[in-house]
XYZ file of C-alpha atoms in Angstrom:
751
model
C 97.463 72.965 55.992
C 99.609 70.356 57.743
C 102.715 71.635 55.925
C 101.989 75.206 57.112
C 101.368 74.173 60.668
C 104.637 72.094 60.795
C 106.439 75.377 60.238
C 109.147 73.872 57.948
C 108.158 75.998 54.965
C 109.201 79.166 56.879
C 112.851 78.127 57.436
C 115.304 80.380 55.519
C 117.208 78.678 52.759
C 120.398 76.987 53.916
C 119.186 76.917 57.541
C 117.737 74.097 59.699
C 115.056 74.337 62.404
C 116.396 73.457 65.731
C 114.119 70.807 67.324
C 115.731 70.354 70.726
C 118.150 68.048 72.354
C 118.620 64.807 74.149
C 120.961 64.175 77.084
C 122.481 60.766 77.657
C 124.380 59.681 80.809
C 127.442 57.438 80.059
C 128.601 55.714 83.226
C 130.061 52.317 83.873
C 127.634 51.789 86.658
C 124.177 53.225 87.114
C 124.259 56.378 89.269
C 122.160 56.573 92.361
C 120.084 59.589 91.148
C 120.685 59.140 87.397
C 117.185 60.078 86.251
C 117.195 63.190 88.270
C 120.665 64.207 87.033
C 119.614 63.603 83.487
C 116.501 65.761 83.914
C 118.576 68.521 85.480
C 121.068 68.496 82.647
C 118.160 68.666 80.134
C 116.933 71.897 81.697
C 120.202 73.549 80.667
C 119.377 73.196 76.974
C 119.959 76.470 75.104
C 118.023 77.768 73.173
C 114.573 76.373 73.783
C 113.083 75.004 70.584
C 109.705 76.129 69.153
C 106.533 74.913 70.714
C 105.494 71.686 68.994
C 102.321 69.465 69.374
C 102.116 66.138 67.495
C 104.673 67.421 64.985
C 102.772 70.715 64.344
C 104.110 74.191 65.216
C 101.079 76.510 64.993
C 103.041 79.410 66.520
C 105.388 79.503 63.529
C 102.338 79.732 61.245
C 101.019 82.779 63.190
C 104.480 84.327 63.165
C 104.709 84.026 59.358
C 101.361 85.974 59.117
C 103.063 89.069 60.526
C 106.266 89.023 58.531
C 106.806 92.432 56.999
C 103.668 93.918 58.541
C 103.488 96.673 61.159
C 99.719 96.583 61.620
C 96.569 94.697 60.603
C 95.210 91.340 61.673
C 98.388 89.468 60.563
C 100.580 91.718 62.755
C 98.113 91.276 65.724
C 97.993 87.451 65.364
C 101.900 87.271 65.111
C 102.370 89.415 68.283
C 99.644 87.528 70.229
C 100.239 83.957 69.181
C 103.353 83.850 66.990
C 106.847 82.656 67.668
C 109.958 83.197 65.388
C 111.668 79.974 64.222
C 114.606 78.779 66.431
C 117.395 77.841 64.113
C 120.391 75.553 64.613
C 122.650 78.488 63.929
C 121.337 80.063 67.145
C 122.439 77.027 69.198
C 125.747 77.375 71.023
C 126.651 73.792 72.012
C 130.008 74.862 73.519
C 128.263 77.153 76.066
C 125.669 74.423 76.826
C 128.447 71.840 77.406
C 130.203 74.282 79.799
C 126.974 74.691 81.711
C 126.505 70.952 81.970
C 130.119 70.442 83.179
C 129.654 73.133 85.826
C 126.419 71.479 87.003
C 128.215 68.132 87.234
C 130.853 69.775 89.411
C 128.154 71.275 91.558
C 126.843 67.791 92.176
C 130.318 66.425 93.201
C 131.391 65.062 89.825
C 134.625 67.076 89.770
C 136.067 65.235 86.734
C 132.944 65.174 84.550
C 133.021 65.764 80.755
C 130.312 66.438 78.191
C 130.416 65.922 74.380
C 127.812 66.840 71.783
C 126.871 65.900 68.239
C 124.435 67.318 65.650
C 121.820 64.916 64.146
C 120.331 66.488 60.932
C 117.366 65.658 58.765
C 116.073 67.361 55.628
C 114.948 70.656 57.319
C 115.609 70.031 61.037
C 118.452 69.383 63.359
C 118.835 68.023 66.881
C 121.716 68.306 69.331
C 122.496 65.241 71.397
C 124.674 65.571 74.557
C 126.558 62.743 76.210
C 127.636 63.371 79.871
C 130.368 61.202 81.439
C 130.161 62.151 85.148
C 132.963 59.984 86.450
C 133.253 59.468 90.297
C 131.075 61.460 92.669
C 132.958 62.845 95.644
C 131.553 62.363 99.151
C 132.084 64.388 102.346
C 134.644 62.906 104.663
C 135.084 65.465 107.436
C 133.289 68.734 108.476
C 135.182 71.403 110.389
C 133.346 74.307 112.053
C 135.150 77.609 112.820
C 137.574 77.106 115.692
C 138.569 80.725 116.688
C 137.650 82.012 120.117
C 135.448 84.865 118.835
C 131.778 85.709 119.359
C 130.803 84.938 115.754
C 132.722 81.664 115.596
C 131.198 80.481 118.881
C 127.759 81.405 117.603
C 128.343 79.417 114.341
C 129.669 76.420 116.307
C 126.402 76.668 118.361
C 124.361 75.803 115.223
C 126.325 72.552 114.504
C 123.527 70.239 115.734
C 121.264 71.374 112.933
C 123.800 71.245 110.042
C 122.607 70.009 106.664
C 126.066 68.633 105.834
C 126.496 64.970 106.847
C 129.668 62.866 106.493
C 129.129 60.212 103.881
C 126.771 62.338 101.817
C 127.714 63.377 98.209
C 129.153 66.817 97.816
C 126.375 69.159 96.518
C 126.607 72.926 96.065
C 122.945 73.417 96.699
C 123.282 71.887 100.191
C 126.201 74.176 100.916
C 124.114 77.152 99.767
C 121.152 76.080 101.934
C 123.592 75.522 104.857
C 124.698 79.217 104.651
C 121.064 80.380 104.731
C 120.365 78.105 107.706
C 123.291 79.543 109.619
C 122.398 83.113 108.716
C 118.831 82.581 110.063
C 120.158 80.912 113.227
C 122.553 83.873 113.810
C 119.832 86.446 113.219
C 117.895 84.724 115.999
C 120.739 85.229 118.272
C 121.082 88.974 117.675
C 123.399 89.129 114.590
C 121.192 91.650 112.782
C 123.825 92.688 110.161
C 125.126 89.227 109.326
C 124.760 88.091 105.698
C 125.063 84.659 104.138
C 127.779 85.952 101.848
C 130.005 86.551 104.844
C 130.310 82.802 105.309
C 132.817 80.846 103.275
C 133.208 77.102 102.639
C 136.697 75.913 101.867
C 136.659 72.473 100.239
C 139.623 70.267 100.054
C 139.099 67.993 97.094
C 142.709 66.688 96.772
C 141.657 63.462 98.489
C 140.711 60.523 96.189
C 136.886 60.644 95.921
C 136.423 62.488 99.200
C 136.359 66.062 100.352
C 136.834 67.889 103.680
C 134.700 71.047 104.279
C 135.917 73.952 106.398
C 133.594 76.812 107.581
C 135.144 80.264 107.583
C 133.932 83.772 108.191
C 135.385 86.032 105.467
C 138.027 88.486 106.723
C 136.296 91.301 104.934
C 133.085 90.803 106.938
C 132.332 94.152 108.625
C 132.670 94.447 112.448
C 128.935 95.134 112.945
C 128.079 91.793 111.254
C 130.141 89.889 113.791
C 128.489 91.131 116.950
C 124.974 90.596 118.444
C 122.510 93.548 118.895
C 120.006 94.207 121.581
C 116.763 96.212 121.166
C 116.511 99.593 122.870
C 113.631 101.881 121.983
C 110.530 100.478 120.195
C 107.896 102.771 118.846
C 104.457 101.635 117.677
C 102.713 103.884 115.125
C 99.099 102.624 114.487
C 98.247 105.389 112.092
C 101.342 105.686 109.840
C 101.066 107.598 106.529
C 103.852 108.611 104.199
C 102.625 112.155 104.287
C 102.452 112.328 108.084
C 104.848 115.017 109.200
C 103.145 115.933 112.527
C 105.189 115.228 115.661
C 103.166 114.190 118.692
C 104.069 113.189 122.153
C 103.690 109.351 122.392
C 101.739 107.399 124.913
C 104.311 105.462 127.044
C 103.048 101.937 127.730
C 105.188 99.061 129.126
C 108.394 100.652 127.814
C 106.890 101.211 124.381
C 106.378 104.565 122.584
C 102.904 104.372 121.361
C 101.633 106.785 118.611
C 99.430 108.678 118.008
C 96.924 108.019 120.933
C 94.378 105.492 122.133
C 91.307 106.867 120.384
C 91.105 103.997 117.933
C 93.223 101.193 119.396
C 94.162 100.824 123.036
C 97.866 100.358 123.464
C 97.371 97.075 125.335
C 95.468 95.574 122.290
C 98.414 96.272 119.964
C 101.205 95.252 122.257
C 99.543 91.803 122.655
C 100.477 91.254 118.980
C 104.005 92.623 119.301
C 106.877 90.242 120.223
C 109.753 92.735 120.087
C 110.551 93.724 123.600
C 112.727 96.661 124.753
C 116.073 95.520 126.265
C 115.790 92.096 124.732
C 118.108 90.357 122.218
C 117.139 90.908 118.537
C 115.614 87.769 117.083
C 114.483 87.529 113.495
C 111.733 85.052 114.331
C 110.145 87.570 116.743
C 110.204 90.269 114.069
C 108.529 87.911 111.623
C 106.008 86.853 114.239
C 105.157 90.487 115.012
C 104.529 91.194 111.328
C 102.222 88.120 110.914
C 100.312 88.822 114.154
C 99.668 92.528 113.370
C 98.505 91.672 109.805
C 96.272 88.834 111.071
C 94.349 91.345 113.225
C 92.596 92.310 110.050
C 92.696 96.049 110.906
C 95.798 97.137 109.023
C 96.484 97.447 105.261
C 100.324 97.447 105.586
C 102.768 96.827 108.375
C 106.414 97.631 108.194
C 109.207 97.186 110.803
C 112.335 99.299 110.480
C 115.588 99.015 112.542
C 118.439 101.473 112.941
C 121.501 101.667 115.155
C 120.676 103.253 118.536
C 122.498 106.391 119.462
C 121.992 105.695 123.216
C 124.832 104.137 125.048
C 124.746 100.909 127.014
C 126.559 100.560 130.311
C 127.303 96.910 129.438
C 128.892 97.873 126.117
C 126.231 96.066 124.032
C 125.358 97.164 120.471
C 121.675 98.195 120.322
C 118.957 98.866 117.790
C 115.968 101.122 117.807
C 112.856 99.881 116.011
C 109.801 101.589 114.417
C 106.717 99.479 113.940
C 104.712 101.301 111.291
C 100.975 100.320 110.729
C 98.763 101.805 108.082
C 95.117 101.322 108.998
C 92.247 99.989 106.963
C 89.108 102.106 107.000
C 87.625 101.501 110.436
C 83.969 101.281 109.414
C 82.490 100.061 106.144
C 79.072 99.188 104.736
C 78.609 96.750 101.798
C 75.367 96.026 99.934
C 75.007 93.047 97.681
C 71.918 92.584 95.340
C 71.413 89.037 94.179
C 69.121 87.281 91.620
C 68.864 83.637 92.408
C 67.587 80.816 90.091
C 67.510 77.436 91.822
C 67.227 73.940 90.376
C 63.998 73.317 92.326
C 62.321 76.193 90.324
C 62.490 78.947 92.820
C 63.643 82.313 91.384
C 63.869 85.757 92.941
C 65.854 88.709 94.200
C 67.825 88.950 97.384
C 69.580 91.803 99.341
C 72.521 91.435 101.768
C 73.704 94.361 103.715
C 76.827 94.107 105.819
C 78.337 96.486 108.339
C 81.903 96.067 109.727
C 83.658 97.942 112.443
C 87.314 96.920 112.692
C 87.882 98.190 116.249
C 84.452 98.175 117.903
C 85.794 98.215 121.468
C 89.157 99.925 120.778
C 90.932 96.535 121.039
C 90.962 95.597 117.323
C 87.745 93.617 117.782
C 85.873 93.155 114.581
C 82.118 93.554 114.689
C 80.214 92.311 111.639
C 76.474 92.729 111.333
C 74.707 91.177 108.320
C 71.096 91.692 107.233
C 69.511 89.334 104.697
C 66.230 89.659 102.860
C 65.030 87.568 99.915
C 61.973 86.471 98.213
C 61.577 83.635 95.738
C 58.696 82.430 93.623
C 58.354 78.986 92.217
C 58.098 79.197 88.434
C 57.066 75.544 88.319
C 54.380 75.054 91.002
C 53.966 71.376 91.691
C 50.549 69.932 90.769
C 48.254 69.943 93.680
C 50.257 72.359 95.830
C 48.782 75.459 97.270
C 49.823 78.626 95.444
C 49.362 82.324 95.835
C 47.502 84.012 92.912
C 48.334 80.895 90.936
C 51.925 82.015 90.560
C 53.494 79.143 92.393
C 54.891 78.790 95.927
C 56.508 81.801 97.476
C 59.467 81.573 99.841
C 60.579 84.516 101.991
C 63.596 84.883 104.130
C 64.580 87.673 106.565
C 67.462 87.568 109.037
C 70.037 89.493 110.925
C 73.140 88.182 112.605
C 76.104 89.662 114.335
C 79.628 88.417 114.948
C 82.175 89.787 117.333
C 85.769 88.570 116.711
C 88.106 89.359 119.648
C 91.796 88.997 118.636
C 92.788 87.037 121.798
C 91.810 83.980 123.708
C 89.474 85.041 126.543
C 90.592 82.225 128.812
C 92.429 81.840 132.093
C 96.254 81.555 132.108
C 96.719 77.859 133.065
C 99.970 75.937 133.506
C 99.248 74.082 130.371
C 97.763 77.006 128.363
C 99.156 80.339 127.578
C 96.299 82.291 125.992
C 98.784 84.355 123.934
C 100.096 81.196 122.171
C 103.577 82.744 121.931
C 104.916 79.986 119.686
C 102.356 80.790 116.968
C 102.698 83.344 114.179
C 98.969 83.826 114.042
C 96.626 85.753 116.278
C 94.184 83.540 118.212
C 90.538 84.643 118.384
C 87.537 84.409 120.550
C 84.334 84.435 118.517
C 80.843 85.445 119.583
C 77.883 85.132 117.327
C 74.116 85.751 117.590
C 71.332 85.997 115.101
C 67.694 85.507 114.150
C 66.384 84.136 110.859
C 62.819 83.820 109.643
C 61.894 81.614 106.689
C 58.394 81.072 105.323
C 57.104 78.948 102.446
C 53.546 79.679 101.442
C 51.195 76.814 101.827
C 53.676 74.776 103.926
C 55.435 76.257 107.005
C 57.320 79.090 108.601
C 60.195 78.778 111.054
C 62.009 81.323 113.163
C 65.566 80.374 114.260
C 67.397 82.050 117.121
C 71.092 81.180 117.627
C 74.003 82.068 119.861
C 77.531 80.656 119.703
C 80.824 81.191 121.598
C 84.133 79.644 120.878
C 87.761 79.949 119.888
C 89.835 79.660 116.666
C 93.653 79.493 116.357
C 96.468 78.405 114.113
C 99.732 76.869 115.233
C 101.164 76.741 111.697
C 100.307 78.240 108.363
C 98.877 74.905 107.359
C 96.955 74.132 110.502
C 93.750 75.709 111.938
C 91.525 74.596 114.790
C 88.118 75.844 115.908
C 86.427 74.947 119.169
C 82.788 76.016 119.733
C 82.011 75.643 123.365
C 78.467 76.786 123.003
C 76.328 76.638 119.842
C 72.787 77.087 120.842
C 69.858 77.266 118.443
C 66.074 77.347 118.903
C 63.749 76.728 115.953
C 60.157 77.919 116.456
C 58.177 75.971 113.794
C 54.631 76.659 112.526
C 53.063 74.642 109.782
C 49.898 74.902 107.676
C 47.103 72.348 107.595
C 48.385 71.044 104.276
C 51.912 70.487 105.639
C 50.508 69.098 108.903
C 48.871 66.228 106.858
C 52.291 65.500 105.270
C 53.998 65.488 108.719
C 51.279 63.232 110.129
C 51.899 60.696 107.336
C 55.690 60.892 107.746
C 56.723 60.588 111.418
C 60.453 60.875 110.538
C 59.810 64.189 108.784
C 57.659 65.375 111.723
C 60.593 64.892 114.080
C 62.854 66.940 111.909
C 60.277 69.658 111.435
C 59.226 70.648 114.953
C 60.020 73.421 117.461
C 63.136 72.266 119.307
C 66.369 73.367 120.931
C 69.806 72.337 119.599
C 72.445 72.645 122.299
C 75.613 71.743 120.523
C 79.363 71.956 120.952
C 81.850 71.177 118.189
C 85.558 70.911 117.295
C 87.028 71.299 113.818
C 90.572 70.646 112.623
C 91.781 71.747 109.190
C 95.138 70.928 107.510
C 95.588 72.743 104.287
C 98.757 72.552 102.051
C 97.237 74.748 99.330
C 99.005 77.761 100.975
C 102.318 76.059 100.008
C 102.050 77.036 96.333
C 105.359 75.592 95.314
C 104.329 72.044 96.302
C 103.462 69.800 93.379
C 101.254 67.592 95.557
C 98.910 69.375 98.062
C 96.647 67.830 100.665
C 93.581 69.221 102.268
C 92.014 67.540 105.270
C 89.154 68.681 107.518
C 87.614 66.790 110.409
C 84.744 67.965 112.623
C 82.949 66.406 115.524
C 79.712 67.880 116.991
C 77.579 66.641 119.899
C 74.350 68.062 121.141
C 72.014 67.680 124.160
C 74.228 65.442 126.289
C 74.456 67.831 129.257
C 70.808 68.836 129.086
C 69.829 65.222 128.878
C 71.911 64.223 131.976
C 70.432 67.112 133.975
C 66.942 66.138 132.955
C 67.402 62.527 133.925
C 68.817 63.661 137.331
C 65.968 66.058 138.008
C 62.989 64.556 136.188
C 63.839 60.872 136.187
C 63.568 58.220 133.451
C 60.964 58.651 130.775
C 59.394 56.153 128.372
C 60.966 55.716 124.923
C 58.059 57.655 123.367
C 58.534 60.633 125.705
C 61.087 63.421 125.335
C 62.862 65.709 127.845
C 62.086 69.330 127.290
C 63.378 72.856 128.065
C 60.569 75.404 128.451
C 58.147 72.693 127.216
C 60.121 72.347 124.035
C 62.103 69.145 123.184
C 65.834 69.317 122.547
C 67.822 67.252 120.034
C 70.487 64.832 121.125
C 72.906 63.476 118.614
C 76.613 63.047 117.625
C 77.803 64.108 114.202
C 81.119 63.449 112.522
C 82.372 64.839 109.169
C 85.595 64.093 107.269
C 86.776 65.694 104.063
C 90.059 64.772 102.195
C 91.233 66.413 99.031
C 94.380 65.957 96.964
C 95.678 68.327 94.394
C 98.436 66.986 92.069
C 100.035 69.317 89.503
C 100.964 67.486 86.305
C 103.576 69.991 85.324
C 106.688 70.834 87.513
C 106.011 74.505 86.712
C 104.357 76.072 89.854
C 102.239 78.363 87.688
C 100.650 75.583 85.765
C 96.988 74.900 86.304
C 97.128 71.347 84.876
C 96.064 69.201 87.856
C 94.339 66.045 88.934
C 92.043 66.836 91.951
C 90.249 64.300 94.071
C 87.838 64.676 96.966
C 86.329 62.264 99.417
C 83.582 63.269 101.903
C 82.194 61.103 104.675
C 79.525 62.263 107.148
C 77.749 60.436 109.885
C 75.019 61.684 112.271
C 73.776 59.445 115.162
C 70.582 60.501 116.805
C 70.237 58.927 120.341
C 68.847 59.594 123.793
C 66.252 62.291 123.544
C 66.226 61.771 119.693
C 66.470 58.006 119.859
C 64.885 56.087 116.976
C 64.513 59.278 114.856
C 66.693 61.464 112.741
C 68.944 64.458 112.942
C 67.343 67.944 113.111
C 66.561 69.101 109.593
C 69.170 71.794 109.591
C 71.795 69.160 110.488
C 70.830 66.581 107.919
C 72.743 65.900 104.714
C 71.621 66.602 101.187
C 73.439 65.715 97.999
C 73.506 66.844 94.403
C 73.941 70.286 92.791
C 76.790 72.340 91.279
C 79.293 71.570 94.107
C 78.363 67.908 94.536
C 77.011 65.305 92.135
C 76.668 67.759 89.218
C 74.513 65.448 87.002
C 71.661 65.750 89.529
C 69.891 68.754 91.032
C 70.293 69.631 94.724
C 68.537 67.085 96.983
C 67.505 64.964 94.002
C 69.418 61.855 95.207
C 68.557 59.360 97.975
C 68.319 58.557 100.681
C 69.577 55.049 99.697
C 67.548 53.638 96.754
C 64.474 55.687 97.677
C 62.711 57.179 94.675
C 59.856 59.665 95.283
C 56.668 58.832 93.365
C 53.133 60.131 93.235
C 52.362 62.841 95.804
C 55.824 62.304 97.359
C 57.399 64.199 94.450
C 55.870 67.402 95.786
C 57.714 66.931 99.092
C 60.862 65.420 97.721
C 62.951 68.438 98.669
C 62.196 67.723 102.361
C 62.353 63.886 102.069
C 65.594 63.538 100.217
C 67.864 64.150 103.149
C 69.735 61.733 105.436
C 71.914 61.018 108.388
C 74.915 59.517 106.530
C 76.802 60.813 103.496
C 79.489 59.296 101.201
C 80.686 61.250 98.174
C 83.693 61.050 95.972
C 84.797 63.349 93.117
C 87.698 63.300 90.656
C 88.514 66.061 88.233
C 91.233 66.810 85.681
C 91.883 70.544 85.176
C 93.715 71.864 82.120
C 94.907 75.370 81.074
C 93.406 76.210 77.687
C 93.919 79.897 77.120
C 94.832 82.852 79.307
C 92.179 83.040 82.079
C 90.285 80.105 80.594
C 90.560 76.577 81.959
C 88.879 73.318 81.049
C 88.006 70.222 83.098
C 86.596 66.722 82.859
C 85.126 65.042 85.919
C 83.326 62.196 87.514
C 81.171 62.355 90.631
C 79.590 59.576 92.760
C 77.788 59.445 96.053
C 74.621 59.125 98.074
C 73.028 59.718 101.481
C 71.300 57.210 103.783
C 69.169 57.002 106.929
C 70.607 55.504 110.191
C 67.119 54.312 111.243
C 64.521 52.828 109.005
C 61.696 55.043 107.712
C 58.813 52.973 106.179
C 57.737 56.089 104.264
C 61.127 56.053 102.454
C 61.660 52.419 101.451
C 65.315 51.590 100.735
C 66.588 54.675 102.526
C 68.361 52.937 105.441
C 72.050 52.163 105.128
C 72.798 48.485 104.536
C 76.530 47.659 104.276
C 76.024 44.941 101.558
C 73.977 47.250 99.356
C 75.406 50.793 99.531
C 77.823 50.389 96.572
C 74.877 49.572 94.254
C 73.043 52.678 95.563
C 75.677 55.196 94.523
C 74.582 57.821 91.989
C 77.260 58.483 89.348
C 77.613 61.359 86.869
C 80.317 62.604 84.502
C 80.944 65.667 82.427
C 83.174 68.517 81.257
C 83.354 72.182 82.100
C 84.906 75.602 81.322
C 86.099 77.999 84.030
C 86.878 81.731 83.570
C 89.577 82.205 86.193
C 90.849 85.770 86.607
C 92.405 84.950 90.086
C 90.124 87.087 92.257
C 87.003 85.276 91.054
C 85.997 82.225 89.005
C 82.925 81.707 86.876
C 82.267 78.059 86.267
C 80.193 76.190 83.577
C 79.867 72.451 84.152
C 77.774 70.200 81.935
C 77.155 66.754 83.454
C 75.181 63.714 82.427
C 73.917 60.988 84.800
C 75.444 57.551 84.309
C 73.566 55.889 87.191
C 70.876 56.973 89.602
C 70.709 55.798 93.229
C 67.788 53.578 92.282
C 69.396 52.129 89.113
C 69.061 53.294 85.576
C 68.203 57.067 85.432
C 64.785 57.949 84.184
C 66.400 60.547 81.851
C 69.994 60.660 80.496
C 69.488 64.422 79.706
C 72.521 66.487 80.793
C 72.462 69.311 83.345
C 74.272 72.663 82.932
C 75.570 74.045 86.280
C 76.542 77.770 86.502
C 78.467 78.535 89.659
C 80.948 80.914 91.229
C 84.287 79.346 92.334
C 85.651 75.892 92.063
C 83.592 72.979 93.435
C 86.579 71.906 95.596
């Protein structure tokens, strides 16, 4: 079996299996970037040897199964998993040496040389290359174009941002990037037809160890590439179709030609996202910004911008371009229904229905109106002993709700000296968000609550990696009704009673997100999110001014209902490190740290956060060895009758959680992972009913719950099905009562 998998038995007689090459750097002194140069030369190896793992070549074995076969299982396995042997006779060391010498010259080693030798064994052969780079040339002088022409003046104007520096080594890649930089700078100064290939670098390498670099515009560059262009007529077509042959009179708006009419989108709404202006200089960055802004409206499937020479004359003698901005609409209205069947770790199972309506231009200004209706019912298949039940089938939980969101693609704010609501330096459309909804939840034998909410705020991006959200108003009122059985629980647990009561939440929040995952080529990617939320401060100040000071046991109210007062801070940091330099590889080490802190004070002094704002921990996206809300707070462990109410008890005001995971590609669309999770929640104020739940700095490390496990993920890009099996290593109270593992089935990655 080992002989077959090694692949050596499939080598033709008189041939040797090529097993790869080694590259050595022979230099009297160690080069500054010797390891990088060695790695770069290694990538030039031709051909690539057969895949090998611990001396075995399973692909050669599968290839041999299909030799001489045009069908059958052997032919299938050979085509799917096989690989023909790579022989020494296929190697062309002379060509590889030439490639390596050329690469040395590109890095400034103009007198480099490469030799090779063959190292043979019984059935295999290896090629070893020795590179002798010699002296690396450095840049002595840089000379920009000196002619008195428009194009030369424009190139000289980019000199401050040059990538070439005197004293740096000569590097062809830097020269190539310099051409691209200058081309982009020129395109932002009107040179629409300029091309990087029109720029030439003349390098004088006759100096000993030094070079002089001269910028030149090629003589064959066409005249249109050496002059700036101005924009003339700009037409905006919001309903472009390839089959559209109907010619209509445009709407004329602020010098734009607007097609077809304003029945779906008002012209003003579209021109807010357009940064190409008639009679202005062509700038590439404004063209790219217009594309990005129009696509970020969320109302168009495709956007294309075309330019063509204008036939209209210009009294100033300027060259001009006409532009067509072509937009293909998404369907304006849509309805989506989603039927769910949920099985939760706390024993509740049942169906749910979500119906969503979307209008992508509700007010003819590209405003998106989204209305969601939710209905679900769940029955506990494991009714806790002593709990009330309905027809002895366990607890029943019902949820009904409807919410609406209106996303306006602009900042509805005054134009202040320090704030331009258009955010003209951003490539992304800012938004004003309005939201409102009502949600009813009932749990038989326990309680029912009706929540009303309204929010208003802004969201915007200054860069592709940065996003900010400011909620000026986030108001919620919870109308709570409890049964006699649950009243007895609340009476015995004052902390729980404060969380479960009718009250107002008058919050404002700010969230900042920095996400490098959109930069797919980066080997190391960082995700950071920080959020701060405060509630009740203004209402508390007004109440103090109008009502006066109250005793610590009394609360200020709005319409005879108390309001919560707290500050809440959340931080999340993730790091994604790709093991392989290949950008398509899924082999990564991923870590996550979450810290959350809620501080009740003032009108909520001495108590806890509202129940909807408290932290829970555990479950398929958290500490996977434990069920949701099975951990904490602190070292608290429910016992006796408290087990029935543990889902409500095991929440806290402070959270600390860390996760680390190694992800590995296994097969196409299948990935594996091994992971470890740790964390817990705590109370800020002591609760005698939950002993050990308060945070104590000297004890919190010993109260961390820890779990580890492995998983499989079916990743087909547009969705991920995840199976994670985890076992508890340590519970928050010490040794776990059970070391039985837990299987988590989830959609998407945990982080």
